[in-house]
Every structure is written in structure tokens, then in C-alpha cells.
Short mmCIF file of C-alpha atoms and ligand atoms in Angstrom, two decimals:
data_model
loop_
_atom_site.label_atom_id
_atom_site.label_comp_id
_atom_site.label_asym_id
_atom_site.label_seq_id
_atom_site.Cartn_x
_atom_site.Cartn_y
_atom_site.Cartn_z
CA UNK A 1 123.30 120.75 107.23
CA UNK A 2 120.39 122.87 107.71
CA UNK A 3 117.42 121.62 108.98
CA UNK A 4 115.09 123.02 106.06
CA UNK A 5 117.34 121.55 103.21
CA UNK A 6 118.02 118.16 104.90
CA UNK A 7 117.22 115.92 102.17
CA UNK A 8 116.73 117.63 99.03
CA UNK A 9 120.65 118.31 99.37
CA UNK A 10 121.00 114.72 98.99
CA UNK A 11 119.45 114.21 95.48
CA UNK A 12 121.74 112.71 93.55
CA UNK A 13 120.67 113.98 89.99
CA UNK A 14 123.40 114.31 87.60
CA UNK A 15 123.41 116.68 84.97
CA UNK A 16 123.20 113.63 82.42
CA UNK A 17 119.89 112.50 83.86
CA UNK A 18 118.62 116.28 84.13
CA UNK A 19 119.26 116.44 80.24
CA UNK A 20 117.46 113.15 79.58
CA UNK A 21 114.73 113.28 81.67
CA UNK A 22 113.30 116.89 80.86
CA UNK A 23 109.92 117.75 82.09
CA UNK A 24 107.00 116.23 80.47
CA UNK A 25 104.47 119.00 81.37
CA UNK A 26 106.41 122.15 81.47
CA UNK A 27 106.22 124.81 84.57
CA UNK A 28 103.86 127.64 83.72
CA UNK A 29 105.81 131.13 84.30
CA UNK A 30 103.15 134.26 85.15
CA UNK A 31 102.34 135.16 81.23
CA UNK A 32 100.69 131.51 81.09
CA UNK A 33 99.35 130.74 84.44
CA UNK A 34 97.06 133.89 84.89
CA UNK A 35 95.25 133.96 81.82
CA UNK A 36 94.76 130.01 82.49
CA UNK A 37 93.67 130.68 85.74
CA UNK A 38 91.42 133.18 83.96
CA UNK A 39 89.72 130.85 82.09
CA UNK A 40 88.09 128.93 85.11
CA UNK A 41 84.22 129.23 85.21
CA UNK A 42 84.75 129.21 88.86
CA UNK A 43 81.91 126.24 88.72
CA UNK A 44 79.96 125.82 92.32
CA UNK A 45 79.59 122.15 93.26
CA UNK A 46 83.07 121.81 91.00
CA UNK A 47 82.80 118.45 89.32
CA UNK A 48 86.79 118.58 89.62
CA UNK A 49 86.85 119.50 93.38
CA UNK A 50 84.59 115.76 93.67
CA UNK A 51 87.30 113.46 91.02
CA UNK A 52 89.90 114.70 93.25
CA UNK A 53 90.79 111.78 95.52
CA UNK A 54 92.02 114.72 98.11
CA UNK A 55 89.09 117.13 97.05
CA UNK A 56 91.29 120.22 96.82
CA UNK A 57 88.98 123.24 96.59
CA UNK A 58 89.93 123.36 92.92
CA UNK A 59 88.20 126.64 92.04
CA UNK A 60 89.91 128.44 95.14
CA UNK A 61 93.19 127.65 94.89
CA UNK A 62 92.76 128.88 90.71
CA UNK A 63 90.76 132.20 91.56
CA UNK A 64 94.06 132.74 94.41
CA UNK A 65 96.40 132.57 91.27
CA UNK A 66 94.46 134.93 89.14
CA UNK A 67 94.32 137.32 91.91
CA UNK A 68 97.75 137.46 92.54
CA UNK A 69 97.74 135.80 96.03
CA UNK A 70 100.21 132.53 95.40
CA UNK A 71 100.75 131.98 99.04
CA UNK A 72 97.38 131.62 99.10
CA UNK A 73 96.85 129.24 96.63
CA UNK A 74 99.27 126.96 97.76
CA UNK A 75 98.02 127.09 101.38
CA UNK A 76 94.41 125.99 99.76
CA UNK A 77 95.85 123.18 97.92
CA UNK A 78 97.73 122.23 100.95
CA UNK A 79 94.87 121.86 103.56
CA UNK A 80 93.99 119.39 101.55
CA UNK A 81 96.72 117.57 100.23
CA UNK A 82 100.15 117.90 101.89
CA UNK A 83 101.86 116.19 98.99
CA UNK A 84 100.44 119.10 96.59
CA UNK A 85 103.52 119.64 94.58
CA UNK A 86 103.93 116.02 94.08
CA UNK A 87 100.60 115.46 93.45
CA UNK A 88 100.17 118.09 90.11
CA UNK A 89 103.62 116.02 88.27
CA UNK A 90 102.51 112.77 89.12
CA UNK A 91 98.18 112.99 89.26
CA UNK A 92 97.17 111.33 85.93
CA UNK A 93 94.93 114.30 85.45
CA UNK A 94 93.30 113.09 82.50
CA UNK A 95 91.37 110.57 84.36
CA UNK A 96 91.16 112.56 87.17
CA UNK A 97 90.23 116.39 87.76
CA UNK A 98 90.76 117.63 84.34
CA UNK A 99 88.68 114.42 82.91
CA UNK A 100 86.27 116.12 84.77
CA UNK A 101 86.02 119.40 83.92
CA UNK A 102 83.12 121.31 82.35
CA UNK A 103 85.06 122.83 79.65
CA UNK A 104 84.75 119.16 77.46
CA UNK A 105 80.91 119.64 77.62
CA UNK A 106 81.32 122.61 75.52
CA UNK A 107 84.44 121.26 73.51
CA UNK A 108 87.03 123.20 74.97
CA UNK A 109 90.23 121.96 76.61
CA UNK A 110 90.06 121.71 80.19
CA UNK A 111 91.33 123.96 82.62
CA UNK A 112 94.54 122.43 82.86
CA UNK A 113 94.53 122.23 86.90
CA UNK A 114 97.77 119.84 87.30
CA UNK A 115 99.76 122.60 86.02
CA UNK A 116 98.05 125.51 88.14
CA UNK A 117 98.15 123.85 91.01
CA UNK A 118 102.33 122.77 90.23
CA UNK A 119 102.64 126.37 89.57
CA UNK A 120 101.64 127.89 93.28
CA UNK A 121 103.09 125.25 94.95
CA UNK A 122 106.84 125.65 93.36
CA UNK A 123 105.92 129.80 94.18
CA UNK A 124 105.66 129.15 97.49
CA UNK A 125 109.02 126.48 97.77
CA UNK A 126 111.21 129.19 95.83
CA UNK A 127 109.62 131.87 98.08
CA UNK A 128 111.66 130.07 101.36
CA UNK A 129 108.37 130.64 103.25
CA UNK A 130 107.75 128.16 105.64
CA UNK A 131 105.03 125.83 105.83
CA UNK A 132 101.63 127.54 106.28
CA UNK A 133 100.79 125.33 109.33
CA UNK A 134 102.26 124.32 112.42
CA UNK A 135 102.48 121.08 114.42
CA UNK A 136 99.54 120.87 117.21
CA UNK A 137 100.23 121.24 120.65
CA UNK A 138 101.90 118.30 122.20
CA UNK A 139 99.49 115.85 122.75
CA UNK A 140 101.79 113.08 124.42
CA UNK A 141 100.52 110.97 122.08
CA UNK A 142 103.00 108.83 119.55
CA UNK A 143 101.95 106.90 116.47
CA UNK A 144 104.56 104.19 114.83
CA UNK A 145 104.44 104.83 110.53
CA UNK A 146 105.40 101.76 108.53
CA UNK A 147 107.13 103.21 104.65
CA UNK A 148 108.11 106.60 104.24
CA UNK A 149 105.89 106.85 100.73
CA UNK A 150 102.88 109.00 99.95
CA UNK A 151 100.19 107.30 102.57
CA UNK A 152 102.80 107.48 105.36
CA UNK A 153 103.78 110.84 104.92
CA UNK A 154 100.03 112.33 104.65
CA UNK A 155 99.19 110.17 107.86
CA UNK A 156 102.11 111.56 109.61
CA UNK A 157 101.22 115.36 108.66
CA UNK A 158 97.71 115.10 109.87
CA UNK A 159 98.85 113.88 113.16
CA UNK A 160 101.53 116.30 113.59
CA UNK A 161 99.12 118.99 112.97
CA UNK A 162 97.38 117.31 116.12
CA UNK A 163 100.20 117.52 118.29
CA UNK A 164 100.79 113.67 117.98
CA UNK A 165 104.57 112.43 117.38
CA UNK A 166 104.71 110.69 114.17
CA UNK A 167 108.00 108.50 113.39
CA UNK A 168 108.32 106.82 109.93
CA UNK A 169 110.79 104.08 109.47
CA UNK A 170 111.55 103.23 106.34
CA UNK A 171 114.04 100.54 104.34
CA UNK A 172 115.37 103.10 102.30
CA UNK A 173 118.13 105.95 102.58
CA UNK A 174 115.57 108.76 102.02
CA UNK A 175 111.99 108.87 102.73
CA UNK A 176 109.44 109.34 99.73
CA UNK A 177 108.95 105.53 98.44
CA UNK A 178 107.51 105.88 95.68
CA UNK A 179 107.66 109.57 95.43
CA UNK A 180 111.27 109.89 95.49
CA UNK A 181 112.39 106.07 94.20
CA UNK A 182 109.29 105.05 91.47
CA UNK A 183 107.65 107.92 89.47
CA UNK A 184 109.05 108.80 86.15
CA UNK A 185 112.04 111.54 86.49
CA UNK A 186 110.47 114.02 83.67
CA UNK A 187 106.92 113.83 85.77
CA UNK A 188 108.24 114.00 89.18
CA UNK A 189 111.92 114.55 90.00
CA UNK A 190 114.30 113.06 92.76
CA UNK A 191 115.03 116.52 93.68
CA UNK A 192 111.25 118.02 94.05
CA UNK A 193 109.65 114.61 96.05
CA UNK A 194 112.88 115.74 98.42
CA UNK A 195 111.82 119.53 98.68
CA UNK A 196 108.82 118.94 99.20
CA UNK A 197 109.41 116.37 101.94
CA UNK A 198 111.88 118.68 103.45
CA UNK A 199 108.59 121.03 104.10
CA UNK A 200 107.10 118.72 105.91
CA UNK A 201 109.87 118.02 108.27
CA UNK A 202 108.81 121.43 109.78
CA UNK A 203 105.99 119.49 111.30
CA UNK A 204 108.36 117.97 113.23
CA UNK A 205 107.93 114.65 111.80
CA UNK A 206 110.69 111.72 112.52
CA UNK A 207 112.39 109.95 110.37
CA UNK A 208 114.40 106.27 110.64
CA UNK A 209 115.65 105.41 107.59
CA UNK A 210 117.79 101.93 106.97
CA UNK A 211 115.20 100.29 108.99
CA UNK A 212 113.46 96.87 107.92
CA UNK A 213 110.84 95.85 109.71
CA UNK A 214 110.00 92.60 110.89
CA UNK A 215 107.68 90.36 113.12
CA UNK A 216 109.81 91.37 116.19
CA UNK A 217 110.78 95.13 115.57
CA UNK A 218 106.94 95.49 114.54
CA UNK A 219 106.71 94.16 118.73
CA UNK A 220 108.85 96.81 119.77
CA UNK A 221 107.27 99.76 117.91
CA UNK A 222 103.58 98.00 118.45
CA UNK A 223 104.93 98.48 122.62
CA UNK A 224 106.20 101.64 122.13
CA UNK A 225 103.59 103.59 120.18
CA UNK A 226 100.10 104.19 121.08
CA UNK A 227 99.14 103.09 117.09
CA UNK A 228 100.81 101.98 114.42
CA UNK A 229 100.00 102.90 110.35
CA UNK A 230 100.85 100.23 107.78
CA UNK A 231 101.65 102.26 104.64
CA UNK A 232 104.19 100.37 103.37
CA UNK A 233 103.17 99.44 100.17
CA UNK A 234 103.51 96.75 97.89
CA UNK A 235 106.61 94.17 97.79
CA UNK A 236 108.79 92.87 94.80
CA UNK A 237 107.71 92.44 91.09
CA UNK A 238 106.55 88.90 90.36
CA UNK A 239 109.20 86.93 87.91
CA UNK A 240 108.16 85.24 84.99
CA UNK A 241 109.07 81.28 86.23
CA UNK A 242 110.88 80.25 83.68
CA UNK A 243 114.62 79.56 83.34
CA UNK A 244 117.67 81.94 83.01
CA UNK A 245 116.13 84.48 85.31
CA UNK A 246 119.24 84.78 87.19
CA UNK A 247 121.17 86.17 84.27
CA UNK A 248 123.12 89.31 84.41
CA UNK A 249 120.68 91.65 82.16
CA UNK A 250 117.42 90.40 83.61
CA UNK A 251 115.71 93.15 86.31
CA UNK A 252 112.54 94.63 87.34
CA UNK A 253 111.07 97.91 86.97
CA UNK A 254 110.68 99.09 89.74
CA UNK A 255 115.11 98.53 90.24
CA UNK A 256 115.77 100.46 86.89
CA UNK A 257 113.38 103.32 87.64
CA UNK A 258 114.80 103.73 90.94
CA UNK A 259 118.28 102.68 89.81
CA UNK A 260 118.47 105.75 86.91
CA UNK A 261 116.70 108.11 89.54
CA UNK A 262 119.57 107.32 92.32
CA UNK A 263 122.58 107.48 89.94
CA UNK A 264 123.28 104.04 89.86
CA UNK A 265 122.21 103.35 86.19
CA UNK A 266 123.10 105.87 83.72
CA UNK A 267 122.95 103.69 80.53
CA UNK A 268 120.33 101.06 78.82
CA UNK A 269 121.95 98.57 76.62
CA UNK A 270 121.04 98.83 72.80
CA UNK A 271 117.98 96.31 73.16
CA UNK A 272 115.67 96.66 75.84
CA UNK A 273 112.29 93.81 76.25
CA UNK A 274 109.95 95.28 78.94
CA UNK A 275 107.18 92.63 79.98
CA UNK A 276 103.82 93.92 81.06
CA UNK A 277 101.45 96.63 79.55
CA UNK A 278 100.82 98.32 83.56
CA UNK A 279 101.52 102.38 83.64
CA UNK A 280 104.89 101.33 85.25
CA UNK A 281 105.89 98.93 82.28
CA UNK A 282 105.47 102.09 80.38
CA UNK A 283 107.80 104.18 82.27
CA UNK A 284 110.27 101.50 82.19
CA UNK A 285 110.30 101.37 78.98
CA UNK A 286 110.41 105.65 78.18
CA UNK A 287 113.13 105.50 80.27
CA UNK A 288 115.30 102.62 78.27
CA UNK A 289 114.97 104.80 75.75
CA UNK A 290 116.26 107.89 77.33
CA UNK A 291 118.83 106.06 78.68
CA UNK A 292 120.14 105.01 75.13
CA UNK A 293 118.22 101.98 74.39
CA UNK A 294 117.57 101.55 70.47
CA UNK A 295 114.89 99.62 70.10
CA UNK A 296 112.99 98.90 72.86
CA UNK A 297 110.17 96.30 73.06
CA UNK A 298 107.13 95.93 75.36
CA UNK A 299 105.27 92.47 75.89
CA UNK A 300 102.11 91.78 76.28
CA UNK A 301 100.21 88.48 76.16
CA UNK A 302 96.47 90.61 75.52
CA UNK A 303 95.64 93.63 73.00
CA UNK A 304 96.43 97.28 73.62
CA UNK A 305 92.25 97.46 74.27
CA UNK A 306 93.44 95.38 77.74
CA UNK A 307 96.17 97.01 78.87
CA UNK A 308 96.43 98.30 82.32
CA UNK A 309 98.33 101.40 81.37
CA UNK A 310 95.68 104.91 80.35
CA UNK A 311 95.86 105.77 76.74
CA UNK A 312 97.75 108.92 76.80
CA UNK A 313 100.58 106.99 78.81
CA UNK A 314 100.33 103.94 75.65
CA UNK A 315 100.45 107.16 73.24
CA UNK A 316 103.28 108.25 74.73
CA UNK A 317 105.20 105.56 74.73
CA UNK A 318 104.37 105.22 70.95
CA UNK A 319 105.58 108.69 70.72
CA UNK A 320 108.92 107.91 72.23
CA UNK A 321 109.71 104.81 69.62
CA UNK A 322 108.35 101.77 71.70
CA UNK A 323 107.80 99.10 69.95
CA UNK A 324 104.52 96.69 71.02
CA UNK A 325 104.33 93.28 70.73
CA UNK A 326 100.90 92.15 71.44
CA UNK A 327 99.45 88.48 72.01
CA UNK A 328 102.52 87.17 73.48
CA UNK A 329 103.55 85.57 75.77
CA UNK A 330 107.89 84.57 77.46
CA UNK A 331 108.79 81.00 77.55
CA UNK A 332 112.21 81.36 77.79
CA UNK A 333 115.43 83.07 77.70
CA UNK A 334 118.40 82.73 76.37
CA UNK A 335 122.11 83.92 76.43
CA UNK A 336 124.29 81.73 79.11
CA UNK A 337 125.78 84.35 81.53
CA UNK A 338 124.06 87.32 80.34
CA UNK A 339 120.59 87.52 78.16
CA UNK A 340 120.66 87.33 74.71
CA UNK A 341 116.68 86.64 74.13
CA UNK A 342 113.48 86.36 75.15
CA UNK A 343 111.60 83.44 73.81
CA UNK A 344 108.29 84.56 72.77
CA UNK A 345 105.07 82.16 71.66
CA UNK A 346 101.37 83.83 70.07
CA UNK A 347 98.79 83.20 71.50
CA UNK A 348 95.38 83.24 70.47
CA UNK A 349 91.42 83.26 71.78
CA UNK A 350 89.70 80.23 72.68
CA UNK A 351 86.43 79.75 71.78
CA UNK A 352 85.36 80.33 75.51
CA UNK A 353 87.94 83.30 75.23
CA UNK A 354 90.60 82.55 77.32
CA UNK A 355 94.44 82.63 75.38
CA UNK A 356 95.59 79.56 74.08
CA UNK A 357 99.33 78.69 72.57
CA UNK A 358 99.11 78.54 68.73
CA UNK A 359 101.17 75.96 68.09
CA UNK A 360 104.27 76.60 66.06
CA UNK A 361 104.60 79.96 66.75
CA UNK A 362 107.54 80.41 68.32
CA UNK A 363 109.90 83.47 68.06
CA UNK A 364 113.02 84.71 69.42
CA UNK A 365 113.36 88.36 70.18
CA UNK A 366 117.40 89.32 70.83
CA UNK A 367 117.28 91.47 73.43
CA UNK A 368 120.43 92.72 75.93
CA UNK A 369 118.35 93.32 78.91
CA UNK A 370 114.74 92.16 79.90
CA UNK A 371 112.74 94.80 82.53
CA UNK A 372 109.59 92.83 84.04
CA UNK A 373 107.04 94.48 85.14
CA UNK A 374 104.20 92.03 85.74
CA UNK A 375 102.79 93.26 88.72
CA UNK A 376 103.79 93.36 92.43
CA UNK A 377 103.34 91.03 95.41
CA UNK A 378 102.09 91.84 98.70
CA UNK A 379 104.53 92.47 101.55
CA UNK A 380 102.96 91.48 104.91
CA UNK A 381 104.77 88.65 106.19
CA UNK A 382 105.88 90.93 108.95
CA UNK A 383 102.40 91.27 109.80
CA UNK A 384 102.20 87.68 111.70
CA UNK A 385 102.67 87.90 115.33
CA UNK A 386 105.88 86.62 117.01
CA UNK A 387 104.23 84.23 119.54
CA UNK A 388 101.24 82.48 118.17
CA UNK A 389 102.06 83.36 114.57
CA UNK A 390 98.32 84.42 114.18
CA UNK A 391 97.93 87.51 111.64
CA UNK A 392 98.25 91.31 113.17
CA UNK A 393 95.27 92.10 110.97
CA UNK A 394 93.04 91.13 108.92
CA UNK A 395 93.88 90.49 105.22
CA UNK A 396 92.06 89.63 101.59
CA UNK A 397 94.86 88.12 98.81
CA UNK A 398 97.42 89.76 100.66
CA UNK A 399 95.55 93.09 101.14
CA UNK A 400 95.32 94.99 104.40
CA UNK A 401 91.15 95.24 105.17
CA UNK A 402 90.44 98.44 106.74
CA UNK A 403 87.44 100.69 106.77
CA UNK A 404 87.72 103.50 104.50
CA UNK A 405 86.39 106.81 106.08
CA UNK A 406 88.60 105.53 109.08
CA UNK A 407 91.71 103.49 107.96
CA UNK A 408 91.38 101.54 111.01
CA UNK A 409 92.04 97.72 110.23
CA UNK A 410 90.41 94.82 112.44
CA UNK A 411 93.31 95.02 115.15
CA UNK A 412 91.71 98.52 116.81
CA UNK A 413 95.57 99.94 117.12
CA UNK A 414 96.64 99.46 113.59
CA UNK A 415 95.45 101.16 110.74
CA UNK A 416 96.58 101.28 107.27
CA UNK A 417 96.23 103.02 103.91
CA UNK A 418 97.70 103.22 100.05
CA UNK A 419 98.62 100.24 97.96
CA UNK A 420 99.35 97.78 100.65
CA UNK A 421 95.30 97.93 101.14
CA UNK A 422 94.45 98.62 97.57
CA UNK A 423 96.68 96.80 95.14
CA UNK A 424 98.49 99.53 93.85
CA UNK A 425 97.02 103.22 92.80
CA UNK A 426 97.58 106.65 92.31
CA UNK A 427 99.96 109.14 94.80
CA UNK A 428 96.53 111.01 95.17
CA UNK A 429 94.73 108.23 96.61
CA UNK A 430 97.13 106.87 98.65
CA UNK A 431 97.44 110.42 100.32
CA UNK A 432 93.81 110.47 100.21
CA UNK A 433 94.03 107.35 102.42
CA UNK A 434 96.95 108.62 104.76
CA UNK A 435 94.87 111.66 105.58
CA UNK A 436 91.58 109.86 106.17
CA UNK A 437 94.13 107.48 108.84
CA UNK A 438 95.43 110.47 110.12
CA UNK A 439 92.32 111.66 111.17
CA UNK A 440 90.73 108.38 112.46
CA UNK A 441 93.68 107.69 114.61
CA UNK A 442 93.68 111.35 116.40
CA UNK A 443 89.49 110.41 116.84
CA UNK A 444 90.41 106.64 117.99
CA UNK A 445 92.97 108.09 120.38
CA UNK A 446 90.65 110.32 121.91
CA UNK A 447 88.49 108.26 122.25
CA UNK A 448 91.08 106.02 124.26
CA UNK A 449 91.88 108.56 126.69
CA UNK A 450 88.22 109.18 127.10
CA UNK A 451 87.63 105.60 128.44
CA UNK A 452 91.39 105.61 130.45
S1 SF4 B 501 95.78 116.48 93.55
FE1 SF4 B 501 95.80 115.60 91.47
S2 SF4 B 501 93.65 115.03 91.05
FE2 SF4 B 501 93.65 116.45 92.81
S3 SF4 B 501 93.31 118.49 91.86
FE3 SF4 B 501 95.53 118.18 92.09
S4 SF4 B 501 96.25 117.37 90.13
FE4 SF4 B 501 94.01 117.10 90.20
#
């Protein structure tokens, strides 16, 4: 196997998928991507450039395009954010740089950057060129990355370009987390999180894969590295608490995402109930449907004006032929060995707002398989020392504390960045984060070897 196509050979889309999963946002050939690029005002001070969690040099990378110079472009997105191509599928643009574009103060659409910026960086990974960087020279230095996702894989690049040895162990068969295992297949395929990690293998970067991590391994690597970065993420979806969860039929969303993107789900049942209004919930849900689901249901216990999910992901959902059930909340399911239904109750506002049960008001919804996706819990138990059990760092409800411009957490050779510190956010800012670490552990190290 050749060392530039080690893991985007192992994608294991099927045609099937391929065909159900098209692309949401559609590549840009030349025809459309030059007069686009054309239509940037080139703005100094580029209100995009500062929404950017990365702050790619926006107006750059777009006047590279309309000169002709893709290699170019993609190299300016790239200093800034390794995990470009990724990045312009998966970046809820909307809210981000194109929300903030000057073309809606004079009522045009915006530049439509997400697409630009998509469009040099698959120029340069057909081209075969290699990556327009190479790793630092060897500093003898070796940092320990916890999760192969988005932070971890930023953190890793900025070291290597340092000449630090970065080695990322991960649970999972093939690195990406998130990337590769949780985004929606017609935003960001299995295939392109791969090719794009395959890139940034040329770094030199080293992967462990089938690796859990626990109190004692984190020892080991703690021994054997000079720091260690915590980008891990977040841990399992909550369950709802009530009985039958067990039942063949019930999962999570996180499982069926990943479980259509691997190949090992290929089908939804006729009835699909997905519980919780997040962004996730929503791409549950699209893919039910894609996968052959019916009718397909999505609970929520507030109005759509609560919901965690951004509009245009709510519209399209709509769009696809889910179904919302608002102001409701599961009590129970039935079926025996497999779900049959979800056991729904209204609920209604207080007079000191807060949801109440209205009596009565119970319905059943038959349903042949029940997706939750009512938020994640924090995975950190790892994080307590073997010995005297006393926390590694410091941590708020479950969330790594670290300081921002630095990623560095309380424990001086740990630092940290993405969801396990924020909750759960976008690709951007957790790459955002992994570069910020990246650079604050090359400046702590320094400084280390300054005071040796
Ligand atoms: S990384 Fe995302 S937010 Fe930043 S410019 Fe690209 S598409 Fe926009």
C-alpha cells in the first residue's frame, strides 16, 4: 500500500450509499468558480476573514482562484487551517463566514466562500501534488495526542511543522473521529475526511489506531512524551431512563451515522422516531430517510424557536419529509424484544415557564426503530491518576479548563482542545483549538529546554 493513499483506500463506501447520500452543496467546476471568485469585493479588514474560527485569509485564497493560481489558493487556506477541505463540506457557513459577508448589506447573496474554498482544495488533491509544507527539523521533542478527530489532527500538524513527533492514538480503525465517523455523508464523505488525512501523513505524523486509553496507558504515554493533548472529544449519547431501552431497534445517533458511513447499516426500517432537536438529531434523521425510512419522526419536548439545530439544517430536514413533533416528551416504549413505540406525553408551560405534563395526554407513536440523540456525556474518567486517584487536570461539568490563546490546562504538560473542553462545536473550532495547542506546546517546550 502506498504511503500517500494509506487510508483513503480503506473507505468503505458502497455504491448504494454513494447514490443515497449525494452531495448537498455541489463541487463548482471552472465555468462557476471564477466568475464567483469574481464577484468578491476583495474587502480589507474582511469581516469573513474575522467569523472564521481559523481566520483563513478569505479574500486571498478567492483573488488566487480568479487568477488562475489554485495551488495557491489552497496553500493560503491551508496555513491556516490544515483540515481545509473538510472544513468548506462541513463549516455551517451560514452562521459563519458567509453570515458575514458584505454582500447582505447590499442584498445580494454572499460570496459563497465554503464552496470556493472546497473547490481549490479538491484542485490541489486531484493534482497528486504534495503537501505545500514540510515537517520541521527534528526537534527531539515528542508530544502524546489523545483522539484522532479534528483538534488532534490540527495539534499534530502544527507540531510536525516544528519538527516535534506527534503520535495520535485513537479507539477507532481509522483516524478522523468525527470527520471520518460523524458528519453527514452528502456534506462530508468517508472517502474525502480519508484523503485529506492521507495529506497530512506527509508530515510524518503517527498513528495508533485500536487503542483505548485508560488511567494506566495515559501513565505510560504521560512517561513517554514530553506533553500530552486531550482532544478526544465527547463520550456516549445520554439514554432516555426509562424502560425497554435494551430492545433490539433502540440506538443512538452518533452509531447510525457512523454505522451507514462504515457499511454496516445500509437500511432504516419503515418508521424511524429520532429524539432531540440538536444539528446531529437532524442528520440522523435525513439519513433514516435516505436509508428507506417512510415516515420519520423527530421529538422534541420545546418549540422549533428552541431547538439547538440552525434553521437552514430544521428547513432541511422539512425539505426531506421529517415529520416534527413538538412539546413532547418519551415515557416509555413498547414492543417486547424489539420496539414497537414510543410513548409520548404533551407537555405544556407553567406559569413560571418551565414544562409541565398535561394530564391525559398520552400518545403512542409506532415506530420500528428509535435514534436518540439527546446530547453527549463527557469522557474523562481516564483523566484520574492511577495512584492517588486525584484528577490529571482541572475540570468544570466534565469539561477540560484550559486557557484559550494557549490550550494549556492546569497540569503544565497537558493541554487540550475541541469538544472535550467546549461541549461540543463546530470542525472549525475545534481545529481552531488544535492549532492554538499546537502552538502553545512548541512555546511551552521551549521554554522547558530554556530552564533544563
Ligand atoms: S474554514 Fe469554514 S468558516 Fe472558515 S472560511 Fe472556510 S468555510 Fe468559512
Amino acid at each position: 500500500m502506498s504511503q500517500t493513499n494509506r487510508f483513503q483506500e480503506q473507505s468503505p463506501a458502497s455504491p448504494e450509499i454513494v447514490l443515497r447520500f449525494p452531495d448537498l452543496h455541489p463541487a463548482f467546476d471552472k465555468q462557476a468558480a471564477v466568475p464567483e471568485a469574481n464577484r468578491c469585493l476583495y474587502c480589507f479588514d474582511a469581516p469573513c476573514m474575522q467569523a472564521c474560527p481559523t481566520h483563513i485569509d478569505v479574500p486571498k485564497f478567492i483573488k488566487k482562484i480568479a487568477s488562475g493560481n489554485l495551488m495557491g489558493s489552497a496553500k493560503t487556506i491551508l496555513d491556516a487551517n490544515i483540515l481545509g477541505a473538510s472544513c468548506s463540506r462541513a463549516c455551517p457557513v451560514q452562521v459563519l463566514c458567509e453570515g458575514a459577508c458584505v454582500m447582505h448589506r447590499y442584498n445580494k447573496q454572499p460570496i459563497q466562500i465554503g464552496r470556493l474554498q472546497r473547490y481549490a482544495m479538491d484542485a490541489l488533491h486531484a493534482s497528486g501534488a504534495p503537501l505545500p509544507f514540510a515537517p520541521g527539523e527534528d526537534s527531539g521533542a515528542s508530544v502524546a495526542l489523545i483522539g484522532g478527530g479534528p483538534a488532534s489532527l490540527s495539534c499534530a500538524a502544527e507540531l510536525r511543522r516544528r519538527g516535534i513527533r506527534a503520535d495520535i492514538y485513537d479507539a477507532r480503525p481509522l483516524p478522523g473521529g468525527l470527520n471520518t465517523y460523524g458528519i453527514a455523508e452528502y456534506k462530508l464523505t468517508f472517502e474525502a475526511s480519508l484523503r485529506e488525512i492521507d495529506m497530512l501523513a506527509q508530515l510524518g505524523v503517527n498513528f495508533h489506531f485500536n487503542t483505548t486509553i485508560d488511567a494506566e496507558k495515559l501513565e505510560e504515554l504521560e512517561a513517554s512524551h514530553d506533553a500530552v493533548f486531550l482532544g478526544m472529544g465527547l463520550g456516549a449519547i445520554h439514554r432516555l431512563g426509562v424502560a425497554g431501552e435494551q430492545m433490539q431497534g433502540m440506538t443512538n445517533a452518533l452509531d447510525f451515522i457512523a454505522g451507514y458511513k462504515s457499511g454496516s447499516i445500509t437500511a432504516a426500517p419503515a418508521r424511524v422516531a429520532v429524539v432531540g432537536a440538536g444539528n446531529t438529531a437532524i442528520d440522523a434523521a435525513n439519513a433514516a430517510v435516505r436509508l428507506g425510512a417512510t415516515e420519520v419522526h423527530m421529538i422534541y419536548r420545546r418549540g422549533p424557536e428552541q431547538m439547538s439545530a440552525f434553521d437552514f439544517e430544521y428547513e432541511h430536514a422539512k425539505q426531506e419529509g421529517v415529520k416534527f413533533l413538538f412539546h413532547v416528551a418519551p415515557i416509555g416504549i413498547s414492543g417486547s424484544e424489539k420496539v414497537e413505540g414510543l410513548e409520548l406525553q404533551k407537555l405544556e408551560a407553567s406559569a413560571d415557564g418551565s414544562l409541565v405534563p398535561l394530564q391525559g395526554s398520552n400518545v403512542r407513536l409506532p415506530t420500528d426503530m428509535i435514534i436518540l440523540a439527546i446530547g453527549q456525556s463527557t469522557h474523562t474518567d481516564f483523566l484520574a491518576a492511577v495512584e492517588d486517584r486525584a484528577e490529571k487536570v482541572k475540570l468544570e461539568r466534565g469539561r477540560i479548563v484550559i486557557d484559550r490563546a494557549s490550550g494549556q490546562t492546569s497540569n503544565p504538560k497537558y493541554f487540550a482542545g475541541g469538544d472535550c473542553t467546549n461541549g461540543g462545536r463546530e470542525v472549525v473550532d475545534a481545529v481552531a483549538d488544535g492549532k492554538r495547542a499546537g502552538v502553545g506546546i512548541a512555546t511551552w517546550l521551549e521554554g522547558e529546554n530554556a530552564n533544563a
